[in-house]
Short mmCIF file of C-alpha atoms in Angstrom, two decimals:
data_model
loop_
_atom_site.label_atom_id
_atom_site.label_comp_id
_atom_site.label_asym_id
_atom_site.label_seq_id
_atom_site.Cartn_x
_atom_site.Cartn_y
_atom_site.Cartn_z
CA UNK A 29 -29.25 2.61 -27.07
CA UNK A 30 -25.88 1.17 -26.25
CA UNK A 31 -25.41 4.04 -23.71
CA UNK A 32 -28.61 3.20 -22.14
CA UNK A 33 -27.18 -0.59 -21.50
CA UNK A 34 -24.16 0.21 -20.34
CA UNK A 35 -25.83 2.36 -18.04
CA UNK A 36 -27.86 -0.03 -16.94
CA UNK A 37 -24.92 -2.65 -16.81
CA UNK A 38 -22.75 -0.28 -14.17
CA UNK A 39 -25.43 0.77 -12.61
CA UNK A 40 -25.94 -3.37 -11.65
CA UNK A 41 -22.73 -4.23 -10.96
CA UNK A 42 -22.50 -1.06 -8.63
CA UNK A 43 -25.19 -2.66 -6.71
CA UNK A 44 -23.05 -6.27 -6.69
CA UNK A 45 -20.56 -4.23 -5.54
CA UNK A 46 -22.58 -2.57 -3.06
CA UNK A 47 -24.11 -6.22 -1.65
CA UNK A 48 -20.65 -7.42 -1.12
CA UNK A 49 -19.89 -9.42 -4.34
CA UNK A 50 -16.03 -9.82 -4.91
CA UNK A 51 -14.36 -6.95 -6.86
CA UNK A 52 -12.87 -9.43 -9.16
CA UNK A 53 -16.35 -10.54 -9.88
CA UNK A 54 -17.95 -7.54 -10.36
CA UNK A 55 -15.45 -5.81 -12.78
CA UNK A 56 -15.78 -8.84 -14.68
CA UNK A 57 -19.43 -9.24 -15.03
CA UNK A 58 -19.24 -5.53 -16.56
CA UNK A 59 -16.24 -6.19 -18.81
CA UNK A 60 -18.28 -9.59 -20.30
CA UNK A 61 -21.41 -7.52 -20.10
CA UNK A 62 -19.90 -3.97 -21.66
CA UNK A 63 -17.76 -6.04 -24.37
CA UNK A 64 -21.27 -8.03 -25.75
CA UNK A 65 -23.00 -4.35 -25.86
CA UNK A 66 -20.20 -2.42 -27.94
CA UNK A 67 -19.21 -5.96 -30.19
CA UNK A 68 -15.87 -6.48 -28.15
CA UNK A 69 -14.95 -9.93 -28.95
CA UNK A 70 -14.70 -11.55 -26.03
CA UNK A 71 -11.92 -13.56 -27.23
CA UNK A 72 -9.85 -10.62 -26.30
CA UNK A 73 -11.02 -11.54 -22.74
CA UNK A 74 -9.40 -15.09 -22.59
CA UNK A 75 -6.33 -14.02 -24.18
CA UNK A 76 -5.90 -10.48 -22.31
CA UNK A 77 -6.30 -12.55 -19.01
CA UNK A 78 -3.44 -14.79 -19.84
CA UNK A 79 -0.87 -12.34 -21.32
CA UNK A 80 -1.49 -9.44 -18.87
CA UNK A 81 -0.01 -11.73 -16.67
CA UNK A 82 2.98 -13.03 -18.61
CA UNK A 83 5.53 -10.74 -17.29
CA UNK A 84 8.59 -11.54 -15.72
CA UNK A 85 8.41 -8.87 -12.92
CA UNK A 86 5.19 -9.95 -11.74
CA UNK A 87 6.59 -12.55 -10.18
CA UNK A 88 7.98 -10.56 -7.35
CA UNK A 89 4.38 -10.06 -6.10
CA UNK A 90 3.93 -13.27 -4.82
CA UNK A 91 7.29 -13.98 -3.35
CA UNK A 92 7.28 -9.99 -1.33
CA UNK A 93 3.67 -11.59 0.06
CA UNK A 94 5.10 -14.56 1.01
CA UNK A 95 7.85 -12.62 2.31
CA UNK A 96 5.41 -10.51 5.30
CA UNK A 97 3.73 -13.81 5.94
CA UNK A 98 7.29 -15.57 7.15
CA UNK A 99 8.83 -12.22 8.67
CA UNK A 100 5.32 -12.89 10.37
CA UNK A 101 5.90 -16.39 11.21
CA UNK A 102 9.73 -16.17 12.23
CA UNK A 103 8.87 -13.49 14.72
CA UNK A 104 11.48 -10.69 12.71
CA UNK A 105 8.11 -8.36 13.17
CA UNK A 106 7.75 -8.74 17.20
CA UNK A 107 11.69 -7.87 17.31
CA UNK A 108 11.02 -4.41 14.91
CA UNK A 109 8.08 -3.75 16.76
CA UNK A 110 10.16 -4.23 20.81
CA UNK A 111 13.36 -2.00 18.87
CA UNK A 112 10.86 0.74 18.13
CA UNK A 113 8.84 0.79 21.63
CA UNK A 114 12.61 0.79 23.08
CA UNK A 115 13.15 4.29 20.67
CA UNK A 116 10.23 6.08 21.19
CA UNK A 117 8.55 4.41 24.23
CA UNK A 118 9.67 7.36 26.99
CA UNK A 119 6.91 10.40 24.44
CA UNK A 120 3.50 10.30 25.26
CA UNK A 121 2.10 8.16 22.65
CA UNK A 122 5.78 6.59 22.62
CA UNK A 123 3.92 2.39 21.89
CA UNK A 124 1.34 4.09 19.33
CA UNK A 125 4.38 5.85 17.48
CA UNK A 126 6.30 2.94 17.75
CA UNK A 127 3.45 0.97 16.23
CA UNK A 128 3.87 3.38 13.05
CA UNK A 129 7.29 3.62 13.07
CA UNK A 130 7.00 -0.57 12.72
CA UNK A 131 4.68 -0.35 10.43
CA UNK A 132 6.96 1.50 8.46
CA UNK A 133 10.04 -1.44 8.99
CA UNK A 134 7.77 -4.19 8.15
CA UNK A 135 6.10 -2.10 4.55
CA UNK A 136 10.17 -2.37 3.55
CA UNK A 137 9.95 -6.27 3.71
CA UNK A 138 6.49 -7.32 2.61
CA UNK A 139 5.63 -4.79 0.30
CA UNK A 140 1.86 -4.84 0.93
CA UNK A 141 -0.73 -2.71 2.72
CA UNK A 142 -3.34 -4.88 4.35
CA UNK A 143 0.13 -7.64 5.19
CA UNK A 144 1.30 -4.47 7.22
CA UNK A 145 -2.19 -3.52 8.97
CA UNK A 146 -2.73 -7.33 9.55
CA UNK A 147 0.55 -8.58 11.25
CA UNK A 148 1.34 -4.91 12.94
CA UNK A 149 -2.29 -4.75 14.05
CA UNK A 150 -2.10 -8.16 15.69
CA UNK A 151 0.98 -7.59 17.83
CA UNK A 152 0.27 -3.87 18.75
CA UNK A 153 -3.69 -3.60 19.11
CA UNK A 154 -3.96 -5.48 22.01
CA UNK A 155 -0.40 -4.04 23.81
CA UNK A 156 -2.37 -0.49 22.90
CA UNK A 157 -5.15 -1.34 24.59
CA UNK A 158 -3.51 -2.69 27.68
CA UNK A 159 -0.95 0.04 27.62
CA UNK A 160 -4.07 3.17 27.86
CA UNK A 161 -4.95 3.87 24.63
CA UNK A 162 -8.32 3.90 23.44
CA UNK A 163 -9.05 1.14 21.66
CA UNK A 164 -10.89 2.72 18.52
CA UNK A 165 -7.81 5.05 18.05
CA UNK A 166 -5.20 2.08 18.23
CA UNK A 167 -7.36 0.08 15.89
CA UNK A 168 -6.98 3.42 13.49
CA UNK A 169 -3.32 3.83 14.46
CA UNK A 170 -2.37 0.86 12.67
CA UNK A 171 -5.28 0.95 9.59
CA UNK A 172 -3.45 4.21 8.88
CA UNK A 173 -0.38 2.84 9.63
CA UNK A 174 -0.47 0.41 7.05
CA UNK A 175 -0.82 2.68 4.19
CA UNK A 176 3.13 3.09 4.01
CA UNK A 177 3.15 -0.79 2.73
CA UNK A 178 2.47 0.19 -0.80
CA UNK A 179 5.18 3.25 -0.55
CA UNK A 180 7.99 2.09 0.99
CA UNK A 181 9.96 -0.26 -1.11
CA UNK A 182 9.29 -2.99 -1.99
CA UNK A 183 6.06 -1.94 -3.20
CA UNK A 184 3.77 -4.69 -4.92
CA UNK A 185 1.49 -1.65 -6.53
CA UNK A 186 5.07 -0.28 -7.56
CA UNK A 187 5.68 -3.17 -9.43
CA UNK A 188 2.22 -3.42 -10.86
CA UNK A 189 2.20 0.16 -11.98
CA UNK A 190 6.05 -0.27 -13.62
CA UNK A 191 4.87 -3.20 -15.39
CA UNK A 192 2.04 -0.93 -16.94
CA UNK A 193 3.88 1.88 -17.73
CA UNK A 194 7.53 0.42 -18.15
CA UNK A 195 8.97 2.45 -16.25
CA UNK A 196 11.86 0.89 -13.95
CA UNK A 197 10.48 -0.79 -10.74
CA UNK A 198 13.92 -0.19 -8.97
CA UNK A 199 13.87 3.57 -9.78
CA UNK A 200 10.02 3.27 -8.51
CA UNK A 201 11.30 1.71 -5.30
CA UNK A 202 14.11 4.00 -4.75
CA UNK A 203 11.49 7.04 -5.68
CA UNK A 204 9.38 6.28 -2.77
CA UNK A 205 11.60 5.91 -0.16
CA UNK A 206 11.97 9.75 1.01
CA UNK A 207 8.01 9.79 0.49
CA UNK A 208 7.33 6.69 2.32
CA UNK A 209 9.02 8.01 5.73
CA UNK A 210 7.39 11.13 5.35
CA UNK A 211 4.32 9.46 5.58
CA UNK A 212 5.63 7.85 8.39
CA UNK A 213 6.44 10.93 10.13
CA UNK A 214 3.71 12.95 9.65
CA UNK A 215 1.25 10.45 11.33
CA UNK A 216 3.36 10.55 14.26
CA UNK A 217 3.17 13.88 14.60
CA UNK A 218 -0.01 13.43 14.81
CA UNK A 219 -0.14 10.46 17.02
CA UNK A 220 1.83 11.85 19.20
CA UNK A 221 -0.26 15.40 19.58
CA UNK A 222 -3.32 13.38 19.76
CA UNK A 223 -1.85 10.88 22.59
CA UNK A 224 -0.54 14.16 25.00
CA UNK A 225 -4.09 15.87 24.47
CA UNK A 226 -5.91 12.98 25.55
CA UNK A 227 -3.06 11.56 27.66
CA UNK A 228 -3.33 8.20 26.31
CA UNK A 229 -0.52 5.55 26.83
CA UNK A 230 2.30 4.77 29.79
CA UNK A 231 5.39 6.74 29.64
CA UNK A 232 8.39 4.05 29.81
CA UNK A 233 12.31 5.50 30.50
CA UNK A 234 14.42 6.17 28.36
CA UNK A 235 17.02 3.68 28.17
CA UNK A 236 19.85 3.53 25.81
CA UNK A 237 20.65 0.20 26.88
CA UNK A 238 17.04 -1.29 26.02
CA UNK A 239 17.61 0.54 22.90
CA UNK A 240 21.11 -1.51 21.95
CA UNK A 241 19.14 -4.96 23.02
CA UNK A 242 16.65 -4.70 21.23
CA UNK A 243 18.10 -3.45 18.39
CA UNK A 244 20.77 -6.67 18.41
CA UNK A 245 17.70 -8.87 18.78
CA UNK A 246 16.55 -7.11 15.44
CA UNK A 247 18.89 -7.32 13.48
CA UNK A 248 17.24 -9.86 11.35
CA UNK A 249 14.64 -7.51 10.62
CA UNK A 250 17.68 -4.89 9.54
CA UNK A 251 19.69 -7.58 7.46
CA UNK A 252 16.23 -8.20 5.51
CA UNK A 253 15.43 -4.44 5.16
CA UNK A 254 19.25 -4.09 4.04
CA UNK A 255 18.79 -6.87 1.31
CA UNK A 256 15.99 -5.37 -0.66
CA UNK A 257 17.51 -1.72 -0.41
CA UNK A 258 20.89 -2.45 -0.72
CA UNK A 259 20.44 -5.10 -3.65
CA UNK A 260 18.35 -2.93 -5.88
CA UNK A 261 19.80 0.37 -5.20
CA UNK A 262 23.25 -0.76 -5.81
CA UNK A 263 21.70 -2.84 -9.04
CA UNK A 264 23.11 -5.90 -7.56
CA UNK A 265 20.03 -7.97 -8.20
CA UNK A 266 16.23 -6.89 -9.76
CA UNK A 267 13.41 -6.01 -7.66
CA UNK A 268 12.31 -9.98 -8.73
CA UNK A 269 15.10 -11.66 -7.52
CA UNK A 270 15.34 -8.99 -4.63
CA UNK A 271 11.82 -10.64 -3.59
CA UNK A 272 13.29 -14.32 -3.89
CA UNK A 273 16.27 -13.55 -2.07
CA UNK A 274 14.46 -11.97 1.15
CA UNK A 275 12.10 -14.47 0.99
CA UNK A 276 14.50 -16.76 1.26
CA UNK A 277 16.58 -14.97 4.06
CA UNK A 278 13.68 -14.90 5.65
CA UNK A 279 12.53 -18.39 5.67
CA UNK A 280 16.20 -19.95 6.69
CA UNK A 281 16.11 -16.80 9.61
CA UNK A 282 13.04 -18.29 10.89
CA UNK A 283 13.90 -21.95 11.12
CA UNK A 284 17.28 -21.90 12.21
CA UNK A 285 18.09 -18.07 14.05
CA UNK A 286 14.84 -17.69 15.59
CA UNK A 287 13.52 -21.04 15.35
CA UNK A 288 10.08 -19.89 15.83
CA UNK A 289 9.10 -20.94 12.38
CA UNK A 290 8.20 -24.87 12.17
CA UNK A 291 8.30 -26.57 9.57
CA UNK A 292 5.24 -28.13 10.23
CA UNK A 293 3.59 -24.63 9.52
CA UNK A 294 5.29 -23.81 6.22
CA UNK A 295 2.37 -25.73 4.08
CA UNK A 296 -0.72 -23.06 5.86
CA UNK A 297 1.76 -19.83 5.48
CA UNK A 298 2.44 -20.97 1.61
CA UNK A 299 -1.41 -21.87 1.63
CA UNK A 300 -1.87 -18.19 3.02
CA UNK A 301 0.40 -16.30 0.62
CA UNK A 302 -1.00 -18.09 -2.50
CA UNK A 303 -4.86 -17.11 -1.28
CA UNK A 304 -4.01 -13.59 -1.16
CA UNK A 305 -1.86 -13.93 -4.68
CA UNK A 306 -4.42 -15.88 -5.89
CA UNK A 307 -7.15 -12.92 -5.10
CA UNK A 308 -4.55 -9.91 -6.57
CA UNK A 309 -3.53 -11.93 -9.64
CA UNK A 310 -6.81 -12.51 -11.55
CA UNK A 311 -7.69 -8.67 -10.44
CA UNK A 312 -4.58 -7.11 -12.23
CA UNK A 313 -5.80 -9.76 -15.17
CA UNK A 314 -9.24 -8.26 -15.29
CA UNK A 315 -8.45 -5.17 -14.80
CA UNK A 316 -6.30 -4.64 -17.70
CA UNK A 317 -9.21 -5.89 -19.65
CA UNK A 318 -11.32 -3.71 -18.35
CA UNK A 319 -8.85 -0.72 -19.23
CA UNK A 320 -8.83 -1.86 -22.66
CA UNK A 321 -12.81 -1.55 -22.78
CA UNK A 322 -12.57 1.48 -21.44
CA UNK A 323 -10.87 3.00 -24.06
CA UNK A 324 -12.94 1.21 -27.15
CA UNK A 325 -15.54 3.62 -24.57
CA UNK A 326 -13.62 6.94 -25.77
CA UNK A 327 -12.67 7.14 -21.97
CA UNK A 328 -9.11 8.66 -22.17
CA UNK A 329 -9.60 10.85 -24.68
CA UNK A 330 -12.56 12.33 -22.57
CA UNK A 331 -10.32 12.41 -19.60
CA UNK A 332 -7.51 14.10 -21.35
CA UNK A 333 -9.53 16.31 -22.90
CA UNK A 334 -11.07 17.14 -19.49
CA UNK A 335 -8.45 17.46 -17.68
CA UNK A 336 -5.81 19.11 -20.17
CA UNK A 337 -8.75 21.78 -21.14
CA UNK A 338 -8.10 23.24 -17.51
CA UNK A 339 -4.73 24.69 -18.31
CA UNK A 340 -1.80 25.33 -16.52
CA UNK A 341 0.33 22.85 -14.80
CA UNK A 342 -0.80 23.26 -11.08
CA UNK A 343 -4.67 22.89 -11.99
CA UNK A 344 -3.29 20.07 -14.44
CA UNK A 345 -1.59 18.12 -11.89
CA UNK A 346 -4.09 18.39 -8.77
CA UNK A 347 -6.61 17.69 -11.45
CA UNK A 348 -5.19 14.26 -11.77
CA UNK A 349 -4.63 14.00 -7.75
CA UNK A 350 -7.98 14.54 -7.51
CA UNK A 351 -9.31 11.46 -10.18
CA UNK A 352 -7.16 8.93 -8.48
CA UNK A 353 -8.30 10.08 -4.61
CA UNK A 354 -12.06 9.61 -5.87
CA UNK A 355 -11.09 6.53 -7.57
CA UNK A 356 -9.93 5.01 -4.30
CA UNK A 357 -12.73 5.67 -2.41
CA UNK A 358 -14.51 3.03 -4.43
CA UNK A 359 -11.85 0.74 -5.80
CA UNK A 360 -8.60 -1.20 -4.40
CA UNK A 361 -5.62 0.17 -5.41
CA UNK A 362 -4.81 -2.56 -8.03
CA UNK A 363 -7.54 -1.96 -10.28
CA UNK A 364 -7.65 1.89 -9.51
CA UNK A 365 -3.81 1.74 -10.49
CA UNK A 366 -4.29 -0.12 -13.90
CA UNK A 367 -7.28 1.31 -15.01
CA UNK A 368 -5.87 5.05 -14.03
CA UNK A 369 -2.51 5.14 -14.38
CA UNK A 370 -2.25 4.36 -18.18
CA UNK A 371 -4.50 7.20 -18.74
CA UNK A 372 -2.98 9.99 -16.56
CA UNK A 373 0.15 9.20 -16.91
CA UNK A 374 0.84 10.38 -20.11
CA UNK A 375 -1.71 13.82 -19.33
CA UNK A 376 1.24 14.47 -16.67
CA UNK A 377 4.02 13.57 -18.95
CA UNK A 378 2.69 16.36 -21.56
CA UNK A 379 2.97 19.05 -18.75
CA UNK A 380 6.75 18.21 -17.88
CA UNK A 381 6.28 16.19 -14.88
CA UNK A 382 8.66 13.42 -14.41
CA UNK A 383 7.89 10.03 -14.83
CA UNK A 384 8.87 8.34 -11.60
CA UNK A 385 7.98 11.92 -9.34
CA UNK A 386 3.94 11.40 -10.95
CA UNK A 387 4.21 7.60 -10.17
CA UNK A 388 5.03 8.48 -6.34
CA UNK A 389 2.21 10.92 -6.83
CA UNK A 390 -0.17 8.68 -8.13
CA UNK A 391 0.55 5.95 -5.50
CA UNK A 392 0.59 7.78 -2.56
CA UNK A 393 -2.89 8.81 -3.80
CA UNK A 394 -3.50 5.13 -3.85
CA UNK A 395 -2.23 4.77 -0.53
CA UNK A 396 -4.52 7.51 1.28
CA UNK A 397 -7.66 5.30 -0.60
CA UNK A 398 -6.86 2.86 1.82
CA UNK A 399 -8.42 4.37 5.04
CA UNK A 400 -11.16 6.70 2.95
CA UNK A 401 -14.76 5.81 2.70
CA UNK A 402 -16.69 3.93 1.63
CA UNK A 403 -13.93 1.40 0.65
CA UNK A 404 -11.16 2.19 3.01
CA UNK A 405 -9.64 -1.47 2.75
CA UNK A 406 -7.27 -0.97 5.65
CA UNK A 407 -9.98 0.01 7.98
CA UNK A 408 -11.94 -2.95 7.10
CA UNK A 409 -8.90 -5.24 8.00
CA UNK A 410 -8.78 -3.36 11.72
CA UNK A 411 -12.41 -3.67 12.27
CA UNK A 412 -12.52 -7.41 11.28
CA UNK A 413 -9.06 -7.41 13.91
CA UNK A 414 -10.80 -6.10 16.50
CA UNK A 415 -14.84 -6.10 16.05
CA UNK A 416 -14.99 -2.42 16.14
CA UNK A 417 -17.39 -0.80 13.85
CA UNK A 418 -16.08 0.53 10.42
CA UNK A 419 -17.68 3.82 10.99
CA UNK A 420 -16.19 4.60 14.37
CA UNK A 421 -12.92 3.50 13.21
CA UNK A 422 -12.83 6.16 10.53
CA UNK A 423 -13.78 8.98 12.71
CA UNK A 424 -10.65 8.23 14.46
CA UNK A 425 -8.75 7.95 11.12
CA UNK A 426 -9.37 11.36 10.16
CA UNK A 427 -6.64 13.21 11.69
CA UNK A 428 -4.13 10.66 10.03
CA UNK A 429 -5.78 10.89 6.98
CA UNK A 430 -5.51 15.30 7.43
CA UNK A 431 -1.50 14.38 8.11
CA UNK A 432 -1.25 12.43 4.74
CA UNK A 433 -3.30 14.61 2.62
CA UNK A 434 -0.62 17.74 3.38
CA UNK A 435 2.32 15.13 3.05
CA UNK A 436 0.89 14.57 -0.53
CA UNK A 437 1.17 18.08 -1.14
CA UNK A 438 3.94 18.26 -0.38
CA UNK A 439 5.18 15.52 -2.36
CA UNK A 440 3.35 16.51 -5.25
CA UNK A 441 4.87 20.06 -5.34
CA UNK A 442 8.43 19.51 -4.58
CA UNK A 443 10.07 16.96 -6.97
CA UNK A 444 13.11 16.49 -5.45
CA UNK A 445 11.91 14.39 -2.81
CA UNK A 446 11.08 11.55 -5.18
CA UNK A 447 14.04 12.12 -6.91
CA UNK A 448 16.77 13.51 -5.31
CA UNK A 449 17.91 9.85 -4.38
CA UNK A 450 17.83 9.14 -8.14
CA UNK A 451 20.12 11.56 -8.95
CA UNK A 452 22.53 10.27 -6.67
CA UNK A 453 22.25 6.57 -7.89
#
């Protein structure tokens, strides 16, 4: 009987989810609903969503999110994006690479995904569009680009998923930086394949001068990326007061260097930045309740047993890759990481696969959920960017989501590039 209701219980909140009711919302509603069925008390609810946030490190989630939204606001992300049209502008393709490579400067301030699609997206879409490109494929360019923001470091989901496993975050950061520009790289590759075969985009000159202006008129953008590498890698400061530093950098760049962040607008950015905390915050709450239902459910030991009947490490391992790709179809990487990465985790740990190399695994896993159907959260930032259906936006996704699937491969087979830079710290 209590199978039947729980049954009946997902299969309801599937449809809330289905209608457009907030993920927050609808993982709760099961966790109240799930916890009155199997005698949960639901005290554990009230005091799970209060201590699953009581953790230092957390803290760097909202300051890296406040971070994008003044690198945003100073206008640090128009200089990265001019310094990498100047590099790569004279390829076919050169502004749509450049929009990547961007991407990829502006995931190693904020820290976040949809921050990276959002800001990139709204400088480079419409110079894409003027500059030739087809304007479904440079709404895609930058949904795909934007999957690098939970790689390269600072990573918010990096912190999350170190705070769940306690693992360190700044040997999680420094894990996914070789990953992160492979990523990178491999979608302009494709880009730029895509861009001759179609001959999309103006071919600019190559100028090494440009090159050296720009780059001096970036060097804001550098300093900011050099704080949060430098500082963490060297163990100078935590990943948390990493986040407070840059944000501060940051802020003091924008008033006083650039001067094209007023005052005047600091009370909507910090509005901003707290809405978007203020949606991830209560979903890492919930979902850790919802992890610990799971398991009263018997869920990791059917998983493990699953999985760890298959034998061998190889089927093992892409086992695994293949739960948490599924998983992000439907969820957002948050929950997906909470709810997930407790459970395989320790499945990869008992086959001899290193800690921080299955973490990169796992997230970049995460990362590639964020342009696949039918959640694809990234594509559903570029379509409400630029009006353009979802569904023609993720045909012109698929290539770059080919290009990341093989980088994950690759990743997941060869250790060393997650921690090769570990070795050496």
């Amino acid at each position: 009987m209590d199978g039947l209701l729980i049954t009946l219980i997902s299969l309801g909140v599937t449809l809330l989810f289905v209608i457009g009711i907030p993920i927050f919302l609808v993982i709760g509603i099961w966790v109240v609903g799930v916890s009155i069925v199997i005698d949960f008390t639901l005290a554990n609810v009230g005091v799970t969503l209060y201590e699953g946030l009581n953790f230092y490190g957390l803290l760097a989630l909202p300051l890296f999110i406040l971070t994008g939204d003044l690198i945003a606001g100073a206008g640090i992300a128009k200089r990265l994006v001019d310094f990498a049209y100047a590099c790569l502008g004279w390829l076919r393709g050169g502004l749509a690479m450049a929009s990547l490579g961007a991407c990829g400067m502006f995931a190693a301030i904020s820290g976040s995904n949809s921050a990276t699609t959002a800001t990139i997206g709204g400088i480079m879409h419409p110079e894409m569009v003027e500059n030739g490109y087809d304007t479904k494929f440079a709404a895609a360019t930058v949904a795909a680009g934007g999957t690098v923001g939970i790689i390269i470091p600072p990573s918010i989901i990096f912190i999350v998923y170190g705070f769940m496993l306690n693992l360190p975050i700044g040997d999680l950061f420094i894990g996914g930086m070789i990953p992160g520009l492979l990523m990178v790289l491999a979608m302009q590759l494709t880009c730029f394949y895509l861009s001759r075969k179609n001959k999309w985009g103006k071919v600019i000159k190559f100028e090494p001068v440009r090159i050296g202006v720009t780059a001096v008129k970036a060097w804001l953008g550098f300093m900011a990326i050099g704080i949060v590498i430098w500082g963490i890698y060297s163990g100078a400061f935590s990943p948390t007061e990493a986040a407070g530093i840059t944000a501060g950098f940051c802020l003091l760049a924008g008033v006083f260097v650039t001067r094209e962040l007023k005052l005047k607008a600091l009370p909507s950015i910090l509005m901003r930045s707290g809405q978007i905390t203020g949606m991830l915050a209560p979903l890492i709450a919930i979902s850790i309740v919802m992890q610990q239902v799971l398991s009263q459910l018997g869920a990791k030991d059917f998983i493990t047993e699953l999985v760890t009947s298959l034998g061998g490490f190889y089927p093992v391992l892409f086992a695994c890759m293949a739960i948490v790709l599924i998983a992000g179809t439907i969820l957002e990487s948050l929950p997906n990481t909470i709810i997930l990465a407790p459970i395989l985790a320790p499945i990869a740990a008992s086959i001899g696969v290193d800690p921080i190399h299955f973490a990169v695994i796992f997230l970049v896993g995460d990362a590639i959920g964020f342009i696949t159907p039918p959640y694809g959260l990234n594509l559903y930032v570029a379509s409400s960017m630029t009006n353009i259906p979802y569904l023609k936006l993720l045909y012109y996704t698929m290539p770059y989501l080919i290009s990341l699937m093989i980088v994950w491969i690759v990743v997941a087979v060869w250790p060393a590039l997650s921690l090769v830079l570990l070795k050496s710290y």
